[in-house]
Coordinates of C-alpha atoms and ligand atoms in Angstrom, one line a residue:
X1 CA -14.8 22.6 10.0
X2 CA -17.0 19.1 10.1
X3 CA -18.0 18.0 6.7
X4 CA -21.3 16.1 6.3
X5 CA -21.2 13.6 3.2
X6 CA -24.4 13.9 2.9
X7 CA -25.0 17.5 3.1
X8 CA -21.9 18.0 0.6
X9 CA -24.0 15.7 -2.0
X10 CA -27.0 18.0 -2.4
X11 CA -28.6 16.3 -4.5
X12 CA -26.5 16.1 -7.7
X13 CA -25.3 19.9 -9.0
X14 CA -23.2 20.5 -12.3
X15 CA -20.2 20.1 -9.3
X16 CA -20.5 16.6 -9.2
X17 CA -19.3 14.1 -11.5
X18 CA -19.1 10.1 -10.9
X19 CA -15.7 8.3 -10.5
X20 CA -14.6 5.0 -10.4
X21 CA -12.2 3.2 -8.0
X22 CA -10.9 0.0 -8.4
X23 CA -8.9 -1.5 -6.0
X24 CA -7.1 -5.0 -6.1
X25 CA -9.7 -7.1 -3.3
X26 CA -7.0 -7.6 -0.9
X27 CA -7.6 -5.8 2.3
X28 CA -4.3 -3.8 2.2
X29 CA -5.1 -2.7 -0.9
X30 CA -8.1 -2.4 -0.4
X31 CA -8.5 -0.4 2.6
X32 CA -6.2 3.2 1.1
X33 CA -8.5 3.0 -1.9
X34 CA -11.7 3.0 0.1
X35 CA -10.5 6.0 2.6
X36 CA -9.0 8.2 -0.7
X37 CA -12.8 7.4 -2.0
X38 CA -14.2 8.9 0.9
X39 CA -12.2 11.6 0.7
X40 CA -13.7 12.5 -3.0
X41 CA -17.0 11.9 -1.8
X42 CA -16.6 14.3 0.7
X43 CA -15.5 16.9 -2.0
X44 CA -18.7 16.6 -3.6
X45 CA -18.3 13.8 -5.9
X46 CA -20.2 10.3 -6.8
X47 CA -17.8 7.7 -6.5
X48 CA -18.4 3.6 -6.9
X49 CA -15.6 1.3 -5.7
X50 CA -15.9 -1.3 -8.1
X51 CA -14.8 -5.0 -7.0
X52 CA -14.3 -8.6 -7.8
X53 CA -17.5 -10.5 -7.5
X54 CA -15.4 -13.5 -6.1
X55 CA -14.7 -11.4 -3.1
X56 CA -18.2 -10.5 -2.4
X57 CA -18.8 -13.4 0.0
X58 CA -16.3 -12.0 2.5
X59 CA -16.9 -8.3 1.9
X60 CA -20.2 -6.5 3.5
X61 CA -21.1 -3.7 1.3
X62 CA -20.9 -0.2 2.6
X63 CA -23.4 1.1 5.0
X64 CA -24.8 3.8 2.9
X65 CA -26.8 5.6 6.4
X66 CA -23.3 6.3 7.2
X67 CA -21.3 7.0 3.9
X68 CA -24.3 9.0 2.1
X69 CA -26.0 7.3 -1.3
X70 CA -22.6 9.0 -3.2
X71 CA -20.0 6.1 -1.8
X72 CA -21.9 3.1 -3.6
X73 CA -20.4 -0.2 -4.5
X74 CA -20.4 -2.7 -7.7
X75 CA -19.0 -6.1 -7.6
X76 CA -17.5 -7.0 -11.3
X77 CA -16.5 -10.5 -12.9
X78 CA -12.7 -11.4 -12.4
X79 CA -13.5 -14.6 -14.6
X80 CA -12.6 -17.3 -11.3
X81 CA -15.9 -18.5 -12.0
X82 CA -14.5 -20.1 -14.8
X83 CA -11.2 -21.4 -12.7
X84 CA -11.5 -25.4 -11.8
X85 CA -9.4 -25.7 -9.1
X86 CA -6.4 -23.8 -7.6
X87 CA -4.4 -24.7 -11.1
X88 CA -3.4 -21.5 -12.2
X89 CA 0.0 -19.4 -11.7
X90 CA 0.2 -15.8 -10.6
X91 CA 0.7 -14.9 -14.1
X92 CA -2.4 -17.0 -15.6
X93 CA -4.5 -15.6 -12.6
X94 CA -3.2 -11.6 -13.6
X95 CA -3.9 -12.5 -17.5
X96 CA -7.6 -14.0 -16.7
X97 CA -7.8 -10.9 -14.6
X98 CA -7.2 -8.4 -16.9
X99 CA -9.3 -10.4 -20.0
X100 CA -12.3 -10.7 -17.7
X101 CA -12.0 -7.1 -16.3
X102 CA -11.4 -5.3 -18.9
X103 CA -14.7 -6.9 -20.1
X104 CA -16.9 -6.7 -16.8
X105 CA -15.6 -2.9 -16.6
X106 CA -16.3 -2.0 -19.8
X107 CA -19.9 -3.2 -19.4
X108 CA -20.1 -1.6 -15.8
X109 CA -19.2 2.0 -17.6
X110 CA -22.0 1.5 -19.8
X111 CA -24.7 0.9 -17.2
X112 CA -23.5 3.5 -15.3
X113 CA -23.3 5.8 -18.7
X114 CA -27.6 5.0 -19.0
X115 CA -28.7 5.4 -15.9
X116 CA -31.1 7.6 -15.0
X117 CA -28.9 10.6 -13.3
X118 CA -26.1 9.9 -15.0
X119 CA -26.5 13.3 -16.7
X120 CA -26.4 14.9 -12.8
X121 CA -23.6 12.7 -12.2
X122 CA -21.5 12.3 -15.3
X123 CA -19.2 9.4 -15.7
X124 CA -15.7 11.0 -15.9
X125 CA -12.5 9.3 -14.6
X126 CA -11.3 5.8 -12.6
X127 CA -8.4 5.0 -10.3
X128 CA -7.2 2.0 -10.1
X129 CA -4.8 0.0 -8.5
X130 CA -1.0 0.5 -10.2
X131 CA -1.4 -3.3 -10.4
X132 CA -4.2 -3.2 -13.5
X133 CA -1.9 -0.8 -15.7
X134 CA -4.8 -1.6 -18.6
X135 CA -7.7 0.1 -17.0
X136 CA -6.1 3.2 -18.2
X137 CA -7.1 1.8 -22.1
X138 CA -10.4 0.8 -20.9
X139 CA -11.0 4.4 -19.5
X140 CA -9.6 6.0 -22.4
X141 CA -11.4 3.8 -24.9
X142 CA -14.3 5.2 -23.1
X143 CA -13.2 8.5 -23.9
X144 CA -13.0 9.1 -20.0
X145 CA -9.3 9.4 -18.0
X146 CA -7.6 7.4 -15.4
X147 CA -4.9 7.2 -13.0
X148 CA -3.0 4.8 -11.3
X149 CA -3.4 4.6 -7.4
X150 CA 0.3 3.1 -5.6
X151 CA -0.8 1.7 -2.1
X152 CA 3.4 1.3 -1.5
X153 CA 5.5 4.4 -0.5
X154 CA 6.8 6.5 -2.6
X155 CA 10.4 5.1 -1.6
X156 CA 9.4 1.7 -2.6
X157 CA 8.0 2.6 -5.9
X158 CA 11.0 5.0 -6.6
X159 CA 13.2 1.4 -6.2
X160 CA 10.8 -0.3 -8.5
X161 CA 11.1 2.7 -10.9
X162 CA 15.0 2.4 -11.1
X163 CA 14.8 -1.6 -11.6
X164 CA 12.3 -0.7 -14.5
X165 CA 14.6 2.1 -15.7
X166 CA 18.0 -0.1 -15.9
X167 CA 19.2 2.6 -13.4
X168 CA 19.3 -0.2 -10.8
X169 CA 20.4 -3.6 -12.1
X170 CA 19.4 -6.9 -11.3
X171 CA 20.7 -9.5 -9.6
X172 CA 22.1 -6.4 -7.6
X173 CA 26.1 -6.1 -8.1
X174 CA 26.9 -4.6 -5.2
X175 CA 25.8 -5.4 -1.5
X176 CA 24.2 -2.1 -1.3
X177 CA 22.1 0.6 -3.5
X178 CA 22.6 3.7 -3.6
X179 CA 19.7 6.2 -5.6
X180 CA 19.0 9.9 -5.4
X181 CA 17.4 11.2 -2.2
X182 CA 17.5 7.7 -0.7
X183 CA 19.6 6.5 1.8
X184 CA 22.4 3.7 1.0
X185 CA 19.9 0.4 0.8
X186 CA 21.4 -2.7 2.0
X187 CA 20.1 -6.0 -0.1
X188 CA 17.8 -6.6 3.9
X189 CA 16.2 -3.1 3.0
X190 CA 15.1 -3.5 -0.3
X191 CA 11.9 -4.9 -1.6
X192 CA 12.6 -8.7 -1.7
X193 CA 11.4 -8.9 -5.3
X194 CA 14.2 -7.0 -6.1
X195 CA 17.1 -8.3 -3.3
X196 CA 15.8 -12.0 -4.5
X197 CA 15.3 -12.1 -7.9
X198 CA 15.0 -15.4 -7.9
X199 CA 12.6 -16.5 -5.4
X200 CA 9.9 -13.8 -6.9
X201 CA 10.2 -13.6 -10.8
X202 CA 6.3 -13.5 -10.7
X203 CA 5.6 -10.9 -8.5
X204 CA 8.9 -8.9 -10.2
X205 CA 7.3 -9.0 -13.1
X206 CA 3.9 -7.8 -11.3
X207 CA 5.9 -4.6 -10.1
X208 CA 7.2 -3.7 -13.5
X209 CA 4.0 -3.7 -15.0
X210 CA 3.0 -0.9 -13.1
X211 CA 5.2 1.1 -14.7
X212 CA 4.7 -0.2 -18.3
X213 CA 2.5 3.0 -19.3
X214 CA 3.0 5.4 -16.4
X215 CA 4.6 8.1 -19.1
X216 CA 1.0 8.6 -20.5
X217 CA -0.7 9.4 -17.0
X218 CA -1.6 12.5 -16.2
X219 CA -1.6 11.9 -12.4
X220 CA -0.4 9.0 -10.3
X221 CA -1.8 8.8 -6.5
X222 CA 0.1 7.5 -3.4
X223 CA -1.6 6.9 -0.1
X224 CA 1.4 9.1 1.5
X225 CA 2.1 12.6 2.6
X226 CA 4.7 15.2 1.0
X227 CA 6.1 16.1 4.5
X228 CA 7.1 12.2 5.1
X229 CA 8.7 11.5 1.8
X230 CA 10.0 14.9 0.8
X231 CA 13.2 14.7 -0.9
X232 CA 12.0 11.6 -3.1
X233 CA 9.0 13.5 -3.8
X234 CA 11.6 16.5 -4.9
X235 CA 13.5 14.2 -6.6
X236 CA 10.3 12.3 -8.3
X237 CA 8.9 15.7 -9.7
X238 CA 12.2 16.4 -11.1
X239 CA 11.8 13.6 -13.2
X240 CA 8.5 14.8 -14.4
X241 CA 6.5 12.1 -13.0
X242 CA 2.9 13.5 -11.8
X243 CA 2.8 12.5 -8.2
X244 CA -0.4 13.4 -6.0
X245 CA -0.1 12.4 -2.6
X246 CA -3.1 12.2 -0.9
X247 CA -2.8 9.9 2.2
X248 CA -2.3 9.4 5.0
X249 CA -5.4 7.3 4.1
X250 CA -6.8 6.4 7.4
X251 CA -10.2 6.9 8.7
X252 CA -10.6 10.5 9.4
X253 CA -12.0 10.1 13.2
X254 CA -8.2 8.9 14.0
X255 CA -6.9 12.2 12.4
X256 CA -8.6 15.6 10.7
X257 CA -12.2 14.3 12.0
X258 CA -13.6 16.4 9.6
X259 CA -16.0 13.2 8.0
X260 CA -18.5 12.5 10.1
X261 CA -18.7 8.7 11.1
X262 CA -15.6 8.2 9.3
X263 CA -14.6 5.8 12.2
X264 CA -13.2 2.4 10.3
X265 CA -12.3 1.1 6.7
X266 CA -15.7 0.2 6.2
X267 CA -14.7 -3.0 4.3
X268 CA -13.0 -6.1 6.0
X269 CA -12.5 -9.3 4.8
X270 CA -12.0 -10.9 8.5
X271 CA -14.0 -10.1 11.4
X272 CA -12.4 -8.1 14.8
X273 CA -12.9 -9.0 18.3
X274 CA -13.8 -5.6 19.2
X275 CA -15.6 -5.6 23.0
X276 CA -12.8 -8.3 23.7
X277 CA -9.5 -6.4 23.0
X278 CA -11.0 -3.0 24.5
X279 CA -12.6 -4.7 27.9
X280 CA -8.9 -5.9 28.0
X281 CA -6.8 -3.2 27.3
X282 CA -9.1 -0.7 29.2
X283 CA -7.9 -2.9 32.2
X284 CA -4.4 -2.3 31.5
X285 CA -1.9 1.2 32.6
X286 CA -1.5 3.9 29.9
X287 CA 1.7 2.7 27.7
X288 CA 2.4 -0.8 28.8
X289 CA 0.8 -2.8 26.1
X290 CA 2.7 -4.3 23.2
X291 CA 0.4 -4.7 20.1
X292 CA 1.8 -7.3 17.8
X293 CA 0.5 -8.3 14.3
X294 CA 1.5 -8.9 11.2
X295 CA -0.9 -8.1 8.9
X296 CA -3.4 -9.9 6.8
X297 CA -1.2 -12.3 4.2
X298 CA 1.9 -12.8 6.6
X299 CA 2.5 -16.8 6.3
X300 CA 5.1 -17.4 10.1
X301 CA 7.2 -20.6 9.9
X302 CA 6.1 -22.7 12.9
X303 CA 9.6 -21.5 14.1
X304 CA 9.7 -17.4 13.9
X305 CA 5.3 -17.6 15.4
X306 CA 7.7 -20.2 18.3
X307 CA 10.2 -17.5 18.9
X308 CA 7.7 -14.5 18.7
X309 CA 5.6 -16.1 21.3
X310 CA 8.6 -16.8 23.6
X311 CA 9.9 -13.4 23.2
X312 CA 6.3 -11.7 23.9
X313 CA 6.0 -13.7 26.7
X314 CA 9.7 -13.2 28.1
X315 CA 9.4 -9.4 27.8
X316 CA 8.2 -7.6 31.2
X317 CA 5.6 -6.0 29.0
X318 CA 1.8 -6.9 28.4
X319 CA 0.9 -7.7 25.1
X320 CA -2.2 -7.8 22.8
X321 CA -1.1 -9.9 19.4
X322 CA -3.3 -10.9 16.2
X323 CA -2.7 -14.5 15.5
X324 CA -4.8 -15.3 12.2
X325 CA -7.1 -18.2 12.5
X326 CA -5.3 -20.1 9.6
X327 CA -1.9 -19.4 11.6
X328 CA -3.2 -20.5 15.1
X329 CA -2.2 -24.0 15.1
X330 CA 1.5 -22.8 14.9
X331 CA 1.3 -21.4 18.2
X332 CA 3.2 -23.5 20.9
X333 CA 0.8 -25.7 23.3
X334 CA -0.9 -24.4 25.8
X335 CA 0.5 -21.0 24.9
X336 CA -2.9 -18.8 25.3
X337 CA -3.6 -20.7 28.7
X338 CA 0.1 -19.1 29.9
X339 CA 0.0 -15.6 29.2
X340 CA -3.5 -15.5 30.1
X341 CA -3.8 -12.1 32.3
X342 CA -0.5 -10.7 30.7
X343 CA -1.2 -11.8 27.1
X344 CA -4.1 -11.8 24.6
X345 CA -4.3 -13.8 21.7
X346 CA -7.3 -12.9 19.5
X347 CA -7.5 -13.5 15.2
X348 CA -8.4 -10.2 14.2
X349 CA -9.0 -6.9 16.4
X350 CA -9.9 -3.0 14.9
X351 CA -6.3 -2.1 14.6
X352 CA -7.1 1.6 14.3
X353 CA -8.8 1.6 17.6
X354 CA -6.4 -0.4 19.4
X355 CA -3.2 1.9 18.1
X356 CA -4.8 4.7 19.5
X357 CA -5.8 3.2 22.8
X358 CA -3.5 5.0 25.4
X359 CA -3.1 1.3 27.1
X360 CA -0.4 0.7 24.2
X361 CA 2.9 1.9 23.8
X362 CA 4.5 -0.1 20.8
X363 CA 3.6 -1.8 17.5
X364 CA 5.6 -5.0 17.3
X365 CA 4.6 -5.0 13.3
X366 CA 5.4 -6.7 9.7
X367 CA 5.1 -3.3 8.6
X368 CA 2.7 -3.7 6.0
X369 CA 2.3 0.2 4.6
X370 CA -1.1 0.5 5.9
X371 CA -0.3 -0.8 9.2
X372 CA 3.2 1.8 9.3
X373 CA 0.9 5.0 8.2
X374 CA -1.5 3.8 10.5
X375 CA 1.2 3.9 13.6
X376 CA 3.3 7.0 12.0
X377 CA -0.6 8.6 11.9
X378 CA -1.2 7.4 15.4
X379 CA 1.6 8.3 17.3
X380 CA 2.8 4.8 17.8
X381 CA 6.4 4.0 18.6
X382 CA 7.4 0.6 16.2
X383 CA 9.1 -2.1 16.6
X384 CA 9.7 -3.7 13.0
X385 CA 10.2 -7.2 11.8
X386 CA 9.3 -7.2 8.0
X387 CA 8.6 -10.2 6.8
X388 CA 8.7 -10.0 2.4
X389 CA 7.4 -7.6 -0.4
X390 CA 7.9 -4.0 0.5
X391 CA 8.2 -4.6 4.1
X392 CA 12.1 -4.4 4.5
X393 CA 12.1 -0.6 3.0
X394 CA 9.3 0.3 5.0
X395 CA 11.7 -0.6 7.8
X396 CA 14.6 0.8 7.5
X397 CA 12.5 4.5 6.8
X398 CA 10.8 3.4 10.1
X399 CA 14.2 3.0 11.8
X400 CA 16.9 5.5 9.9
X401 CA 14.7 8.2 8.0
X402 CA 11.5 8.9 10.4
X403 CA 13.7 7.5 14.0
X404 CA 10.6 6.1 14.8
X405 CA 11.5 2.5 16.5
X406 CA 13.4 -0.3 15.7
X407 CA 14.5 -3.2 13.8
X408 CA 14.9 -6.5 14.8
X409 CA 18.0 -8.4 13.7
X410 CA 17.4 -11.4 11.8
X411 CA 19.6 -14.2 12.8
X412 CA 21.8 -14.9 9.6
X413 CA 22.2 -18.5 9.6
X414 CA 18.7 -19.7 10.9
X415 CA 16.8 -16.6 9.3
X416 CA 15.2 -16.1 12.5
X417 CA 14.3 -13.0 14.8
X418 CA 15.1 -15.2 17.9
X419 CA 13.3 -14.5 21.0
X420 CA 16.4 -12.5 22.8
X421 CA 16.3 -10.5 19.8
X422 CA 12.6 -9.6 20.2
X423 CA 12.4 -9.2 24.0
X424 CA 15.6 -6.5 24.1
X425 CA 13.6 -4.3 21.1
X426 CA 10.7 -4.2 22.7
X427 CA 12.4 -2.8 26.0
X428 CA 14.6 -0.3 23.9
X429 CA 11.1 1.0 22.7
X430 CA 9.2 0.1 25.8
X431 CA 11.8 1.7 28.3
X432 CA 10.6 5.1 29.8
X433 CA 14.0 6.9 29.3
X434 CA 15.0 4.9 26.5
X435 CA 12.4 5.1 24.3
X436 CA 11.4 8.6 24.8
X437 CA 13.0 9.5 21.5
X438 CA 10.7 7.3 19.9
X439 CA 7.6 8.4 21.6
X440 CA 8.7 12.5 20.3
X441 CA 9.4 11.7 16.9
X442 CA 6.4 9.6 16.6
X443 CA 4.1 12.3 18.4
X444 CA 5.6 14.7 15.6
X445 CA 4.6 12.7 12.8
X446 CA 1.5 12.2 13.7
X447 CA 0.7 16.5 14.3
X448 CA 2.2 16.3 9.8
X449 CA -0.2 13.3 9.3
X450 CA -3.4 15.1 10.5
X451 CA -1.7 18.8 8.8
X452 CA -1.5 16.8 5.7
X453 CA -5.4 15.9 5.5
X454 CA -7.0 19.0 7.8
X455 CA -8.0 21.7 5.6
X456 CA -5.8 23.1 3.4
X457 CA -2.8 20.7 4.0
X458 CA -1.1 19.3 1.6
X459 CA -3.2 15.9 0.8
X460 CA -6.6 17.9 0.6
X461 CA -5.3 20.6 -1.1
X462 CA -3.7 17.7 -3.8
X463 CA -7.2 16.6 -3.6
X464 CA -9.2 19.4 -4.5
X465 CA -7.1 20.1 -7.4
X466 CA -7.7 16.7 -8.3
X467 CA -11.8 17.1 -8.4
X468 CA -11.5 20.7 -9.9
X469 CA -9.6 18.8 -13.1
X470 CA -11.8 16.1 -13.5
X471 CA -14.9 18.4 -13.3
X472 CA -13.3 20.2 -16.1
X473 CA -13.0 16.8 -18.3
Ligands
UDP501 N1 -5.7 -4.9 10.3 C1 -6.8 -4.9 11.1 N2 -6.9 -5.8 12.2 C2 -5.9 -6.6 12.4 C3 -4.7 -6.6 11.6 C4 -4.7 -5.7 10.6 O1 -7.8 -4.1 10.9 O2 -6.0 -7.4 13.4 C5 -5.7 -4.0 9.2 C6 -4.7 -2.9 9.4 O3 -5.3 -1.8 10.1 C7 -4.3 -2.5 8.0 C8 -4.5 -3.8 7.2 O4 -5.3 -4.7 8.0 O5 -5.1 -1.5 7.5 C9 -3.2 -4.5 6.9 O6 -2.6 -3.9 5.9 P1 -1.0 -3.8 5.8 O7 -0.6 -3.0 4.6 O8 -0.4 -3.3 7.1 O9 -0.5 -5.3 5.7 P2 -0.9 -6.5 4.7 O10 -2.1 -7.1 5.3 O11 -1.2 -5.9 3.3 O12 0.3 -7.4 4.7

């Protein structure tokens, strides 16, 4: 059954209240947020993603003709309006953060409190990122609730958890980790914050935090699915932690298709190339493209972008790849004018559309967790090169757990994923024979991804629950 946001508004009954979502303005985080507040809309409910003003420049607000007046938007003070220069560290940015937020939010819940239908829509809960652990005392000073919002897997966070616990010591003292309902971790699997302690002590910190008051939550979200991470979520439970997955959080045309319109994000901070990646791949045969991109932070050396574009181009496949503007002039000269009819170079595309074009038949990708639910939810065979963060986990589920592509080697002395490397994991994906287990597995996942959000599967069900308990507040 088609749900109309609109029509599931009506107009403000004593089923609606108004909830908040705050998302970190970073388009991976952002993007999970945005879908899961959708999703509430389309459950009856107000809901205003609140974000940084700083990021309004690059951010065009929701189109409301296509949302319905429920999904609004309200840009908030981060206090970089006060920041001369780029002086400050991650942690003096995170502290200013949280000072100026917990101010401009406050303020935000008290506007929203004296409007005019705030009686029709009552002010009642926020989400917000796992990142901003203090929104939860902002909320509850407001005598309203919160809950944390994880945009990692659940596998990733369960490592994070450990760390936090002492149940997994750092600097690591053996070569591999072993947890409950995890497969062995080698130090290239884990999280890099936590394989190298040293290099990240910042962002470390950052992960930790999110965990610093996660025993007084009554909920915590994860843009995942139960089927895909079943025995951690077993496991999870069993430690009493309230885990709601409610994910895969992707636009809803590209699974369920129950929201109308629901066809992209909605919010981007770059701008795709749409008309040219489709002209092109319309032109090319069903499964012989290889997509390629690595996400929206991913900084290449001039070396591994060398390497990648000599392995694209040695491989017998065509390939569409997402260079980022600011990472263009790594590319080797005259590289675009070579490939040109086998290869396409562009700075951003519509990823969602170009995954489920039937011209491609692997995702050479970072594996960013958006950009891995958005192949598992697709159907897309992977190859994986992670590059930092949570990546490396991400990849060895994609490879071991869900046997859904593979991984490239890194080269141990140079640190590199040489071109070889590339070119022979692409063709173990590509290959018709060989890479037909790929293509099944993948195909499966993707029939669980849309179960999970189609009515009555387990993501909508987690979310229903969810609005029946805050209507209750
Ligand atoms: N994306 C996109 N167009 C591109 C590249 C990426 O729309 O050309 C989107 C992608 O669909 C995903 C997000 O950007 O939703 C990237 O998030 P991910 O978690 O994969 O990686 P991050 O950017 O956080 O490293």
């Amino acid at each position: 059954m088609k749900l109309d946001l609109e029509e599931q508004m009506g107009g403000g009954s004593a089923q609606s209240s108004h909830i908040l979502v705050f998302p970190f303005p970073v388009q991976g985080h952002m993007n999970p947020m945005v879908q899961f507040a959708k999703r509430l809309v389309s459950k009856g409910q107000r809901v205003t993603i609140v974000t940084t003003i700083s990021s309004s420049k690059s951010l065009p607000t929701l189109n409301p003709t296509s949302f319905g007046s429920n999904l609004r938007m309200e840009f908030i003070s981060d206090g970089s309006e006060q920041v001369k220069g780029g002086s400050e560290t991650i942690e003096e940015s995170i502290e200013r953060f949280r000072i100026a937020t917990t101010k401009s939010l406050t303020s935000l819940m008290t506007k929203i409190r004296n409007s005019s239908d705030a009686s029709q829509y009552p002010l009642k809960f926020v989400v917000y990122h796992s990142g901003m652990p203090w929104i939860l005392d902002v909320a509850r000073r407001q005598g309203i609730d919160g809950a944390p919002f994880f945009t990692t897997s659940l596998a990733v966070a369960t490592v994070f958890h450990h760390v936090h616990e002492g149940t997994l010591k750092l600097p690591l003292e053996e070569p591999r980790a072993i947890m409950p309902s995890m497969p062995p971790l080698e130090l290239n699997d884990l999280p890099t914050f936590v394989s190298d302690v040293e290099s990240y002590p910042a962002f470390l910190k950052l992960a930790m935090n999110q965990y610093s008051n996660l025993k007084k939550v009554n909920c915590i979200f994860f843009s995942s699915f139960d089927k895909l991470e079943k025995e951690l979520l077993k496991w999870m439970e069993s430690q009493d932690w309230p885990v709601k997955m409610i994910g895969p959080t992707i636009p809803s045309t590209f699974l369920d298709k129950r929201l109308e319109d629901d066809k992209d994000y909605g919010l981007s901070l770059f701008k795709p190339n749409v008309e040219t990646c489709m002209k092109w791949l319309d032109s090319k045969k069903p499964g012989s493209v290889v997509y390629a991109s690595f996400g929206s932070l991913a900084d290449l050396s001039i070396e591994q972008t060398e390497e990648l574009a000599c392995g694209l181009r040695n491989s017998s496949f065509n390939f569409l790849w997402v260079v980022r503007e600011s990472e263009q002039d790594k590319l080797p000269e005259n590289f675009v004018e070579e490939i040109s009819g086998k290869g396409l170079v562009v700075s951003w595309c519509a990823q969602l559309q170009v995954l489920a074009h039937k011209a491609v038949g692997c995702f050479l990708t970072h594996c960013g967790w958006n950009s891995t639910l958005e192949a598992l939810s697709l159907g897309v065979p992977m190859v994986v090169l992670p590059h930092w963060a949570d990546q490396p986990t991400n990849a060895k589920f994609v490879e071991d757990v869900w046997k859904v592509g593979v991984r490239v080697n890194v080269n141990k002395k140079s640190g590199l994923a040489t071109k070889e490397e590339i070119a022979v994991c692409i063709k173990e994906v590509m290959d018709k024979e060989k890479g037909m287990k790929f293509r099944k597995a993948s195909l499966m996942w993707k029939e669980l991804a849309k179960e999970a959000v189609d009515e009555g599967g387990s993501s909508d069900k987690n979310i229903e629950e969810f609005v029946a308990k805050v209507l209750l507040i």
